[in-house]
Coordinates of C-alpha atoms and ligand atoms in Angstrom, one line a residue:
Chain A
M1 CA 93.8 2.9 112.5
A2 CA 96.6 0.5 112.0
A3 CA 97.6 1.6 108.2
S4 CA 98.2 5.5 109.8
G5 CA 100.2 4.1 112.6
N6 CA 102.3 2.1 110.4
R7 CA 102.9 4.7 107.8
N8 CA 104.7 7.1 110.7
E9 CA 106.5 4.3 111.9
A10 CA 107.5 3.9 108.3
S11 CA 109.1 7.4 107.6
A12 CA 112.5 6.7 108.8
G13 CA 113.4 10.3 110.5
G14 CA 109.6 10.3 112.1
A15 CA 108.1 13.7 111.6
P16 CA 109.1 15.5 108.6
S17 CA 110.6 18.8 109.6
L18 CA 108.6 21.8 108.1
I19 CA 109.8 24.9 106.5
G20 CA 107.3 27.4 108.0
S21 CA 107.2 30.6 109.6
S22 CA 109.7 30.6 111.9
G23 CA 112.3 32.7 113.5
D24 CA 112.6 36.3 112.7
S25 CA 110.7 36.5 109.7
L26 CA 108.2 39.4 109.4
R27 CA 105.5 36.6 108.6
E28 CA 106.4 35.3 112.2
A29 CA 106.3 38.5 113.5
F30 CA 102.8 39.3 112.3
G31 CA 101.4 36.1 113.1
K32 CA 102.8 36.5 116.8
A33 CA 101.5 40.1 116.9
L34 CA 98.1 39.4 115.8
V35 CA 97.8 36.7 118.0
D36 CA 98.5 39.5 121.0
L37 CA 96.5 42.5 119.3
A38 CA 93.1 40.8 118.7
R39 CA 93.1 39.7 122.4
N40 CA 90.8 42.4 123.1
R41 CA 89.7 43.0 120.0
P42 CA 86.8 40.1 119.2
E43 CA 85.9 41.4 115.9
V44 CA 89.3 40.2 114.0
V45 CA 88.8 36.9 112.4
V46 CA 91.3 35.7 110.0
L47 CA 90.7 34.0 106.8
D48 CA 93.0 31.2 105.6
A49 CA 93.6 29.5 102.2
D50 CA 95.4 26.3 103.4
I51 CA 98.8 27.8 104.1
A52 CA 98.4 29.3 108.1
G53 CA 101.6 27.5 108.5
G54 CA 103.3 29.7 105.5
T55 CA 101.5 32.9 106.4
G56 CA 102.3 32.9 110.4
V57 CA 98.4 32.6 111.1
H58 CA 98.8 29.3 112.9
H59 CA 100.0 31.0 115.5
F60 CA 95.9 32.6 115.7
R61 CA 94.5 29.4 114.8
K62 CA 96.1 28.0 117.9
A63 CA 95.1 31.1 120.2
Y64 CA 91.6 31.4 118.7
P65 CA 90.3 28.5 116.6
E66 CA 86.8 29.9 116.9
R67 CA 88.0 33.1 115.0
F68 CA 90.0 31.3 112.7
Y69 CA 88.3 30.6 109.0
Q70 CA 89.9 27.9 106.7
C71 CA 88.7 28.8 103.2
G72 CA 90.2 26.0 101.1
I73 CA 92.6 26.4 98.4
A74 CA 90.3 29.0 96.9
E75 CA 91.5 32.3 97.2
Q76 CA 88.9 34.3 94.6
N77 CA 86.1 32.9 96.9
M78 CA 87.8 33.9 100.3
M79 CA 88.6 37.5 98.9
A80 CA 85.1 38.3 98.7
V81 CA 83.8 36.3 101.4
A82 CA 85.9 38.5 103.8
G83 CA 84.3 41.5 102.0
G84 CA 81.0 39.8 103.2
M85 CA 82.2 39.3 106.8
A86 CA 83.5 42.9 107.1
A87 CA 79.8 44.1 105.5
T88 CA 78.6 42.5 109.1
G89 CA 81.0 44.3 111.2
L90 CA 83.7 42.3 111.4
V91 CA 87.5 42.8 110.8
P92 CA 89.0 40.1 108.4
F93 CA 92.3 39.6 108.2
V94 CA 92.9 37.3 104.5
T95 CA 96.0 36.0 104.1
T96 CA 97.7 34.1 101.8
F97 CA 100.8 34.7 99.7
A98 CA 101.0 37.8 97.9
V99 CA 100.9 36.1 94.4
F100 CA 97.9 34.3 95.3
C101 CA 96.8 37.6 96.6
L102 CA 97.1 38.8 93.0
R103 CA 94.9 35.9 91.4
A104 CA 91.9 37.3 93.9
I105 CA 92.8 40.9 93.2
E106 CA 89.5 41.8 91.5
Q107 CA 87.8 40.5 94.3
A108 CA 89.7 42.5 96.4
R109 CA 89.0 45.5 94.0
L110 CA 85.0 44.9 93.8
S111 CA 84.0 43.5 96.6
I112 CA 86.4 45.2 99.5
A113 CA 87.6 48.4 97.8
Y114 CA 84.8 49.5 96.1
C115 CA 82.3 48.6 98.6
R116 CA 85.3 50.3 101.4
R117 CA 85.2 47.2 103.4
N118 CA 87.5 47.3 106.5
V119 CA 89.4 44.2 105.4
K120 CA 93.0 43.5 106.1
I121 CA 94.9 41.5 102.9
V122 CA 97.9 40.3 104.5
A123 CA 100.4 38.6 102.1
S124 CA 103.6 36.7 102.7
H125 CA 106.1 35.8 100.5
P126 CA 106.6 38.9 98.3
G127 CA 109.7 39.3 96.1
L128 CA 112.8 37.5 95.2
D129 CA 112.7 36.8 98.9
V130 CA 110.5 34.0 98.7
G131 CA 113.8 32.3 97.3
P132 CA 113.9 28.5 95.9
D133 CA 110.1 28.0 95.3
G134 CA 111.0 30.1 92.2
A135 CA 109.1 32.7 89.7
S136 CA 105.3 31.6 89.8
A137 CA 105.8 31.6 93.8
Q138 CA 107.6 35.3 93.6
A139 CA 104.9 38.2 93.7
L140 CA 106.7 41.3 91.6
E141 CA 103.6 43.0 90.8
D142 CA 101.6 43.4 93.3
L143 CA 102.6 46.3 94.8
A144 CA 101.9 48.2 91.3
A145 CA 98.6 46.3 91.4
F146 CA 97.0 47.0 94.7
R147 CA 98.4 50.6 94.5
A148 CA 96.2 51.2 91.5
I149 CA 92.9 50.2 93.3
P150 CA 91.3 53.5 94.9
G151 CA 91.2 53.6 98.7
M152 CA 93.6 50.8 99.2
V153 CA 96.4 51.4 101.5
V154 CA 99.8 49.6 100.8
V155 CA 102.1 49.0 103.5
S156 CA 105.4 47.3 104.1
P157 CA 107.5 47.3 106.5
A158 CA 110.9 46.6 106.8
D159 CA 111.7 44.2 110.0
P160 CA 109.7 42.7 112.9
L161 CA 109.8 45.4 115.1
E162 CA 108.0 47.5 112.6
M163 CA 105.6 44.9 111.5
A164 CA 104.5 44.2 115.0
Q165 CA 103.6 47.7 114.9
A166 CA 102.4 48.0 111.7
T167 CA 99.7 45.4 112.4
A168 CA 98.6 47.4 115.2
A169 CA 98.1 50.4 112.6
I170 CA 96.3 48.7 109.8
M171 CA 94.0 47.1 112.8
N172 CA 92.7 50.2 114.2
Y173 CA 92.4 52.3 110.8
R174 CA 89.2 51.8 109.0
G175 CA 89.5 50.6 105.7
P176 CA 90.9 48.2 103.0
V177 CA 94.5 47.6 103.5
Y178 CA 97.0 45.6 101.6
M179 CA 100.1 44.4 103.5
R180 CA 103.1 42.8 102.6
T181 CA 105.5 40.4 105.2
G182 CA 107.7 38.4 104.3
R183 CA 109.2 34.8 104.3
S184 CA 113.0 34.8 105.0
P185 CA 114.5 35.9 108.2
A186 CA 114.4 39.6 108.6
R187 CA 117.5 41.9 110.0
R188 CA 116.2 43.9 113.0
V189 CA 117.3 47.3 111.4
L190 CA 115.3 49.8 113.7
G191 CA 115.9 50.9 117.4
D192 CA 113.3 50.1 120.3
D193 CA 112.3 53.2 119.9
Y194 CA 110.9 53.4 116.6
R195 CA 107.5 54.3 116.1
F196 CA 105.8 53.3 112.9
E197 CA 102.9 55.6 111.8
L198 CA 100.6 54.7 108.9
G199 CA 101.3 57.3 105.6
R200 CA 104.8 58.7 106.9
G201 CA 108.1 57.6 106.3
R202 CA 111.5 57.7 108.4
V203 CA 114.5 59.0 108.1
L204 CA 116.7 55.9 109.6
R205 CA 120.0 57.8 109.0
D206 CA 120.9 61.4 108.2
G207 CA 122.7 62.5 104.5
S208 CA 123.1 65.4 102.3
D209 CA 124.4 64.2 99.0
V210 CA 121.4 61.5 98.4
T211 CA 118.7 59.8 99.6
L212 CA 117.7 55.9 99.9
V213 CA 114.2 55.2 99.9
A214 CA 113.7 51.9 100.1
C215 CA 110.9 49.4 101.9
G216 CA 110.6 46.1 103.1
V217 CA 113.6 43.8 102.9
E218 CA 115.7 46.5 101.0
V219 CA 115.7 49.0 103.8
A220 CA 118.4 46.9 105.5
R221 CA 120.4 46.7 101.9
A222 CA 119.6 50.6 101.9
L223 CA 121.7 51.1 104.9
D224 CA 124.2 48.5 103.7
A225 CA 124.6 50.8 100.8
A226 CA 124.5 54.3 103.3
Q227 CA 127.5 52.5 104.4
L228 CA 129.5 51.6 101.5
L229 CA 128.6 55.4 100.3
D230 CA 130.3 56.9 103.6
A231 CA 133.5 54.9 103.1
Q232 CA 133.4 56.7 99.5
G233 CA 132.7 59.9 101.3
I234 CA 129.1 59.9 100.3
S235 CA 126.8 61.2 102.9
A236 CA 123.2 59.3 102.0
R237 CA 120.4 59.8 103.3
V238 CA 118.3 56.6 104.1
V239 CA 114.2 56.9 104.5
N240 CA 111.9 53.8 105.1
M241 CA 109.1 54.3 103.1
A242 CA 106.7 51.7 104.7
T243 CA 103.4 53.3 103.5
I244 CA 103.9 53.0 100.1
K245 CA 100.1 54.1 99.3
P246 CA 99.4 57.1 100.4
I247 CA 102.7 58.2 100.0
D248 CA 104.4 60.8 102.1
T249 CA 105.1 63.5 99.6
E250 CA 106.4 66.2 102.3
L251 CA 108.9 64.1 103.4
L252 CA 110.0 63.0 99.6
V253 CA 109.9 66.9 98.7
R254 CA 112.1 67.7 101.4
C255 CA 114.5 65.1 100.9
A256 CA 114.5 66.4 97.3
E257 CA 115.2 69.7 98.1
E258 CA 117.7 68.9 100.9
T259 CA 119.9 65.8 99.0
G260 CA 119.1 67.2 95.3
C261 CA 118.7 63.3 94.3
I262 CA 116.9 60.1 95.1
V263 CA 117.7 56.2 94.5
T264 CA 114.3 53.9 95.4
A265 CA 115.1 50.3 96.7
E266 CA 112.3 47.5 96.2
D267 CA 111.9 43.8 96.1
H268 CA 109.3 44.5 93.1
N269 CA 109.2 45.1 89.5
I270 CA 110.9 48.7 88.9
F271 CA 107.7 49.4 87.2
G272 CA 104.4 50.7 89.1
G273 CA 106.0 49.8 92.6
L274 CA 107.4 52.4 95.1
G275 CA 110.0 53.7 92.8
S276 CA 106.8 54.9 90.4
A277 CA 105.2 56.2 93.4
V278 CA 108.1 58.3 94.6
A279 CA 108.4 59.5 91.2
E280 CA 104.7 60.4 91.2
A281 CA 105.2 62.1 94.3
L282 CA 108.2 64.5 93.1
V283 CA 107.3 64.9 89.2
Q284 CA 104.8 67.3 89.9
T285 CA 106.8 69.8 93.0
S286 CA 110.3 68.8 92.9
P287 CA 111.7 66.9 90.0
C288 CA 115.3 65.3 90.9
P289 CA 117.5 63.2 89.7
M290 CA 116.0 59.8 90.4
E291 CA 117.2 55.4 89.9
F292 CA 115.4 53.1 90.4
V293 CA 116.7 49.6 92.3
G294 CA 114.6 46.8 91.6
V295 CA 113.7 43.4 89.3
Q296 CA 114.3 44.9 85.7
D297 CA 111.1 43.9 84.2
V298 CA 111.8 40.1 84.5
F299 CA 110.5 37.2 86.4
G300 CA 112.8 35.6 88.9
E301 CA 113.9 31.6 89.6
S302 CA 114.8 29.1 92.1
G303 CA 117.9 30.3 94.6
E304 CA 118.7 31.5 98.2
P305 CA 117.0 35.2 98.2
D306 CA 120.6 36.5 99.2
E307 CA 121.9 34.9 96.1
L308 CA 118.4 36.2 94.0
A309 CA 119.0 39.6 95.1
E310 CA 122.8 39.3 94.2
K311 CA 122.3 38.3 90.9
Y312 CA 118.7 40.6 90.2
G313 CA 121.0 43.9 91.7
L314 CA 118.8 44.8 94.8
T315 CA 121.9 44.2 97.6
G316 CA 123.8 47.5 98.9
I317 CA 126.3 47.3 96.5
F318 CA 123.4 47.9 93.5
I319 CA 122.0 50.6 95.7
A320 CA 125.3 52.4 96.4
D321 CA 126.4 52.4 92.1
A322 CA 122.9 54.0 91.6
A323 CA 123.6 56.4 94.6
Q324 CA 126.6 57.8 92.4
T325 CA 124.7 57.8 89.3
A326 CA 122.1 59.7 90.5
I327 CA 124.9 62.1 92.1
K328 CA 126.8 62.7 88.8
R329 CA 123.6 63.4 87.3
K330 CA 122.9 66.0 89.6
I331 CA 126.2 67.6 89.2
A332 CA 125.5 67.2 85.5
R333 CA 122.9 69.6 86.1
Chain B
M1 CA 48.7 45.2 96.4
E2 CA 48.7 42.1 95.1
L3 CA 52.2 40.0 94.5
K4 CA 51.2 39.9 90.9
T5 CA 50.5 43.5 90.4
I6 CA 54.1 44.4 91.6
A7 CA 55.6 42.1 89.8
C8 CA 53.9 44.0 86.9
R9 CA 54.7 47.0 88.1
V10 CA 58.4 46.2 88.5
R11 CA 59.0 44.7 84.6
R12 CA 57.2 48.5 83.8
S13 CA 59.8 50.5 85.7
A14 CA 63.0 48.4 84.4
L15 CA 62.1 48.7 81.1
Q16 CA 61.3 52.1 81.6
M17 CA 64.5 52.6 83.4
I18 CA 66.4 51.1 80.3
Y19 CA 64.6 53.0 77.8
H20 CA 65.5 56.4 79.4
A21 CA 69.0 55.4 79.9
G22 CA 69.7 54.4 76.5
S23 CA 71.4 51.1 77.7
G24 CA 70.6 48.0 80.2
H25 CA 69.8 44.4 79.9
P26 CA 66.2 43.9 79.7
G27 CA 65.9 40.1 79.3
G28 CA 67.5 39.4 82.6
S29 CA 65.7 42.0 84.2
L30 CA 62.5 40.3 83.4
S31 CA 63.1 37.2 84.3
P32 CA 63.1 37.3 87.9
A33 CA 60.8 39.7 88.6
E34 CA 58.6 37.2 90.8
I35 CA 61.4 36.2 92.8
L36 CA 62.4 39.9 93.9
T37 CA 58.8 41.0 94.3
W38 CA 58.9 38.3 96.4
L39 CA 61.6 38.4 98.1
Y40 CA 61.4 42.7 98.7
A41 CA 57.5 42.3 99.3
R42 CA 57.1 39.3 101.1
E43 CA 60.4 37.6 102.3
L44 CA 62.7 40.4 103.5
G45 CA 60.6 42.5 105.5
L46 CA 63.2 45.1 105.4
D47 CA 62.0 48.5 107.1
P48 CA 62.6 51.4 105.2
A49 CA 64.0 53.6 108.0
R50 CA 66.0 51.1 109.8
I51 CA 67.9 49.9 106.9
D52 CA 70.8 49.5 108.5
A53 CA 69.6 47.4 111.2
P54 CA 72.2 44.6 112.1
D55 CA 69.6 42.0 112.2
R56 CA 67.9 43.0 109.2
N57 CA 67.7 39.6 106.4
R58 CA 69.9 40.5 103.6
F59 CA 69.6 40.0 99.6
V60 CA 72.4 40.5 97.2
L61 CA 72.0 40.5 93.5
S62 CA 75.0 38.7 92.2
K63 CA 73.7 39.0 88.6
G64 CA 74.3 42.7 88.8
H65 CA 73.3 43.2 85.3
G66 CA 69.5 42.7 86.0
C67 CA 69.5 46.2 88.8
P68 CA 66.7 47.5 86.6
A69 CA 64.6 45.0 88.5
L70 CA 66.1 45.4 91.7
Y71 CA 66.0 49.2 91.7
A72 CA 62.0 48.8 90.6
V73 CA 61.0 46.8 93.4
A74 CA 63.2 49.0 95.5
R75 CA 61.0 51.6 94.2
H76 CA 57.6 49.8 94.8
V77 CA 58.6 49.0 98.6
G78 CA 59.8 52.5 99.5
L79 CA 63.7 52.2 100.0
L80 CA 63.7 54.4 96.7
D81 CA 61.7 57.8 95.8
P82 CA 60.3 57.2 92.2
G83 CA 62.0 60.3 90.7
Q84 CA 65.2 58.7 91.5
L85 CA 64.4 56.3 89.2
S86 CA 65.1 58.6 86.1
G87 CA 68.6 58.6 87.2
F88 CA 69.7 54.8 86.3
R89 CA 72.8 55.0 84.5
K90 CA 73.2 58.6 84.3
I91 CA 76.1 61.2 85.6
D92 CA 75.6 62.6 89.0
R93 CA 72.9 60.5 90.0
D94 CA 72.4 57.2 92.2
L95 CA 71.6 54.3 90.5
Q96 CA 74.8 52.9 89.1
G97 CA 74.6 50.7 86.2
H98 CA 75.5 47.7 88.2
P99 CA 74.7 47.7 92.2
N100 CA 76.9 49.9 93.8
I101 CA 76.7 50.1 97.9
G102 CA 78.3 53.8 97.7
T103 CA 75.3 55.4 96.3
T104 CA 72.3 53.6 97.0
P105 CA 73.2 52.1 100.9
W106 CA 70.5 49.5 101.0
V107 CA 72.5 47.4 98.6
E108 CA 74.2 45.2 100.8
T109 CA 77.8 44.7 98.3
S110 CA 78.5 46.1 95.3
T111 CA 78.4 43.4 92.5
G112 CA 78.9 43.4 88.6
S113 CA 81.4 40.6 88.1
L114 CA 79.4 37.5 88.2
G115 CA 80.2 35.1 91.1
Q116 CA 81.7 37.6 93.3
G117 CA 78.2 38.6 94.6
F118 CA 77.7 34.7 95.6
S119 CA 80.9 34.6 97.9
A120 CA 79.9 38.3 99.1
A121 CA 76.7 36.5 100.5
I122 CA 78.1 33.9 102.1
G123 CA 80.3 36.2 104.0
I124 CA 77.5 37.8 105.1
A125 CA 75.9 34.9 106.0
L126 CA 78.8 33.4 107.8
G127 CA 79.2 36.9 109.7
L128 CA 75.9 37.0 110.7
R129 CA 76.0 33.3 112.3
H130 CA 79.7 34.3 113.7
Q131 CA 77.7 37.3 116.0
Q132 CA 74.8 34.8 116.4
I133 CA 72.8 37.5 114.8
A134 CA 69.6 35.1 113.5
A135 CA 68.9 37.1 110.0
R136 CA 68.7 35.4 106.8
T137 CA 70.7 35.8 103.4
Y138 CA 69.4 35.9 100.3
V139 CA 71.4 35.9 96.8
L140 CA 70.1 35.8 93.4
L141 CA 72.6 34.2 90.8
G142 CA 72.2 34.1 87.2
D143 CA 72.6 30.6 85.3
G144 CA 75.5 31.5 83.1
E145 CA 77.0 32.9 85.8
L146 CA 77.4 29.5 87.5
Q147 CA 80.1 28.8 85.1
E148 CA 82.6 31.2 87.4
G149 CA 84.9 28.8 89.2
E150 CA 84.5 31.2 92.1
I151 CA 80.7 29.7 91.9
W152 CA 81.9 26.5 92.8
E153 CA 84.4 27.8 95.3
G154 CA 81.6 29.1 97.4
A155 CA 79.4 26.3 96.8
M156 CA 81.7 24.2 98.8
F157 CA 82.5 26.6 101.1
A158 CA 78.6 27.1 102.3
A159 CA 78.0 23.6 102.9
H160 CA 81.6 23.0 104.5
Y161 CA 80.3 25.5 106.9
H162 CA 77.0 24.4 106.8
L163 CA 75.2 27.5 106.4
D164 CA 71.7 26.9 106.7
N165 CA 71.1 30.9 107.3
L166 CA 72.3 31.1 103.3
C167 CA 69.4 30.4 100.6
A168 CA 70.7 31.1 96.9
I169 CA 68.4 31.3 93.7
I170 CA 69.3 30.5 90.7
D171 CA 67.3 32.5 87.8
Y172 CA 67.7 29.5 85.5
N173 CA 66.3 31.3 82.0
K174 CA 68.3 29.1 80.3
M175 CA 70.1 31.6 78.4
Q176 CA 73.3 34.1 78.9
S177 CA 74.9 36.6 76.8
D178 CA 75.7 35.3 73.2
D179 CA 73.2 32.1 73.2
L180 CA 71.5 29.7 75.3
N181 CA 73.3 28.1 78.3
A182 CA 73.4 24.7 76.2
N183 CA 75.4 26.2 73.3
I184 CA 78.2 28.2 75.2
M185 CA 78.8 25.5 78.4
M186 CA 76.4 22.9 79.5
L187 CA 75.2 22.8 83.3
E188 CA 73.3 20.1 83.5
P189 CA 72.7 17.8 85.8
L190 CA 72.0 20.9 87.4
R191 CA 70.4 19.8 90.8
E192 CA 72.8 16.6 90.9
K193 CA 76.0 19.3 91.1
W194 CA 74.4 21.4 93.7
S195 CA 72.8 18.3 95.9
A196 CA 76.4 16.7 95.2
F197 CA 78.1 20.1 96.9
G198 CA 76.0 19.4 99.7
W199 CA 73.0 21.6 99.5
Q200 CA 69.5 21.5 99.6
V201 CA 67.8 21.9 96.4
I202 CA 64.2 23.0 95.4
E203 CA 63.1 23.2 91.7
I204 CA 60.3 25.4 91.0
D205 CA 58.5 27.7 88.4
G206 CA 60.2 30.8 89.1
H207 CA 56.9 32.9 87.8
D208 CA 54.7 31.2 90.1
F209 CA 54.0 32.7 93.2
G210 CA 52.5 29.8 94.9
Q211 CA 55.5 27.5 94.2
I212 CA 57.7 30.7 95.3
E213 CA 56.2 31.0 98.7
K214 CA 56.5 27.1 99.4
A215 CA 60.1 26.7 98.1
F216 CA 61.0 30.1 100.7
G217 CA 59.0 28.3 103.4
E218 CA 60.9 25.2 103.0
A219 CA 64.6 27.4 103.2
R220 CA 63.8 28.8 106.1
E221 CA 63.1 25.5 107.8
T222 CA 66.3 23.2 106.0
R223 CA 68.6 22.9 109.1
G224 CA 72.6 22.1 108.7
K225 CA 72.9 22.9 105.1
P226 CA 72.5 25.8 102.4
T227 CA 69.4 26.0 100.2
V228 CA 69.4 26.5 96.5
I229 CA 66.2 27.2 94.6
V230 CA 66.2 26.0 91.1
A231 CA 63.9 28.8 89.4
N232 CA 63.0 27.8 86.1
T233 CA 61.8 30.7 84.4
I234 CA 61.8 32.7 80.8
K235 CA 64.1 35.1 79.9
G236 CA 62.2 38.4 78.6
Q237 CA 59.1 37.1 80.3
G238 CA 56.0 39.2 79.9
I239 CA 57.0 40.9 77.0
S240 CA 56.0 39.2 73.6
Y241 CA 58.6 39.9 71.5
M242 CA 61.6 39.8 74.0
A243 CA 60.3 36.1 75.6
G244 CA 62.7 33.7 75.2
N245 CA 64.9 35.6 72.7
P246 CA 68.5 35.6 73.6
L247 CA 68.9 39.1 71.5
W248 CA 67.4 40.8 74.1
H249 CA 69.8 40.2 76.7
G250 CA 71.4 43.7 76.8
S251 CA 72.8 45.9 76.9
V252 CA 70.4 47.2 74.6
K253 CA 68.7 50.7 73.4
L254 CA 64.9 50.4 73.5
K255 CA 63.1 52.2 70.7
P256 CA 60.1 54.3 71.8
E257 CA 58.1 52.2 70.0
E258 CA 59.4 49.1 71.6
L259 CA 58.7 50.2 75.0
V260 CA 55.2 51.4 74.3
R261 CA 54.6 47.4 72.6
A262 CA 56.2 46.3 76.2
L263 CA 53.8 48.4 77.8
R264 CA 50.6 47.5 76.4
D265 CA 52.3 43.5 76.9
L266 CA 52.4 45.0 80.6
Q267 CA 48.7 46.1 80.5
T268 CA 50.0 49.5 81.0
P269 CA 46.5 52.3 81.1
E270 CA 46.5 53.7 77.8
I271 CA 46.6 56.9 79.4
D272 CA 49.6 56.1 81.3
I273 CA 51.8 55.3 78.3
E274 CA 52.4 58.6 77.1
G275 CA 53.8 59.5 80.8
Y276 CA 56.1 56.4 80.8
V277 CA 57.3 57.2 77.5
N278 CA 58.2 61.3 78.3
G279 CA 59.4 60.5 81.9
S280 CA 56.4 62.4 83.6
I281 CA 55.1 58.9 85.4
W282 CA 57.7 57.5 87.3
Ligands
TPP401 C1 83.0 37.9 85.4 C2 82.2 38.3 84.4 N1 82.4 38.2 83.3 C3 81.5 38.5 82.2 C4 80.7 39.5 82.7 C5 79.6 40.1 81.1 N2 78.4 39.5 81.3 C6 77.2 40.3 82.1 S1 76.0 39.6 82.0 C7 76.6 38.0 81.0 C8 75.5 36.9 80.9 C9 74.8 36.6 82.2 O1 74.4 35.3 82.3 P1 73.3 35.0 83.3 O2 74.2 34.4 84.5 O3 72.9 33.7 83.0 O4 72.3 36.4 83.3 P2 71.0 36.2 82.7 O5 70.6 35.5 81.8 O6 70.1 36.0 84.0 O7 70.9 37.8 82.4 C10 78.0 38.6 80.9 C11 79.0 37.3 80.3 C12 80.3 39.6 84.2 N3 79.7 40.9 84.4 N4 81.0 39.7 84.5
MG402 MG1 70.6 33.5 82.2

């Protein structure tokens, strides 16, 4: 007893200031929304692998301790346990960092998706948005990997408002879902009248020369790009494609036909994620010049999210440049 | 029907299915025949008409490659029609090469990737307890399967949550795919490992119904921790030329004369043997 008391006194600043989920991050928005939404949904349980403070589900643990299951640092077991719990009628939200979802992807494939279990995999810390933890923690492959699993719905909301709405939507949807949240403070980009709908993209800003299709943190940057382009006399349409699978083909086809070229933007490898999903959707019916903004098939590194976005080409300027290229290719055709 | 008779018929059906499929794992389908027979004929008490009853007892075949034995038992307790066995591993038919909830809804979770069925069974046991449903969950593991790290993640988890509604059975046939466990990756001391992880450990002869009955009874009475039954078995049990020979792990193609020899080893009436081979009897 005395020893532990001494330990506290010995640390000069008292309690350490932990860097957990707080402020306007998407993980925080998810964690708080989950508490509200689960109030009248006793079948909702949460599984955590020792990082509740990082994923935002510490709010849930506090509100409903009897519905919170600590799984220890054992993601593979956690993922398949979630499948088993869903088999008894519960609705498990499995939470960890996106990169550790990759570690348990085979469990998500067999014990969740192949069994069509009503499990929600909610992944914080996606992409370069992770920042200083560096490449080992920056999942740039998760959208590609989870998108390739049959029946898996894949969602990546853009701001805290949409995160809350998407959390409600996936809770009401019956089936397996993979949803990205986000680590760093997220900009509010959507108006109070915004309504998220699973499987639907939304036009956030109209335009006629090019369409910028983005998800997650890149939506705010696509809006920046549209402003930059506006100053250059280019009218850019911005689409928030929060559901990557199933993708809103109807909207994409309309955008391809009306604006004639497309730029995608995502905090993910350029291979297999949103850009690939958009290209797949369009190439069969309305192929048009496309440019892909994303991480160019490399690993990230330590740094602040904004610095990394700059270095790896994810900011508005890069999206605007890609739009210029796409427009040139359109005109050359 | 006597349990021994059912187990014998399970072995016949399992080998017949593998023969007609042209592939499948015989060794690991033969070693757990008594355990599966006990589970489905005595322990689980499933009602085929109410197979989705929320309070049913659950069984998960975590060593999914042993499913010929599972399907055979299911046919002998009325969960499958005899004719369905002919579709094992065939296109457009129900009985997949590994258990699949999608085409056989009485299967509790799809398996085939070793280690996962154990975690899923733990999730089922936890989910039942969370909802205060008194049903029990059983899960059959291979011994080679124990080399998966996920098994030990799950072993810690089940003990941490005191899941006394969970009973794992290890089909301890001392062999895996390529060779003896001991030559691939040592498992011993096995009992000590499980008790160190916080489990109640019972060791039995997995072919002896008397010992099986007693072990399952003890598992039911155990409070505060999960139970593991270490069932010593013989891979290929019941077939003279397969027993104890790792080459019959599979996936193998059985020749007609091999099936006939196996059926004779299993005391199949001479008059029926032709029917098993040409598929007129299932
Ligand atoms: C994760 C995983 N790795 C590899 C395999 C391929 N495999 C199928 S059965 C088997 C050997 C299993 O040995 P054991 O668990 O002892 O089964 P049994 O002896 O009862 O047949 C292997 C390696 C698999 N199904 N799953
Ligand atoms: Mg074995």
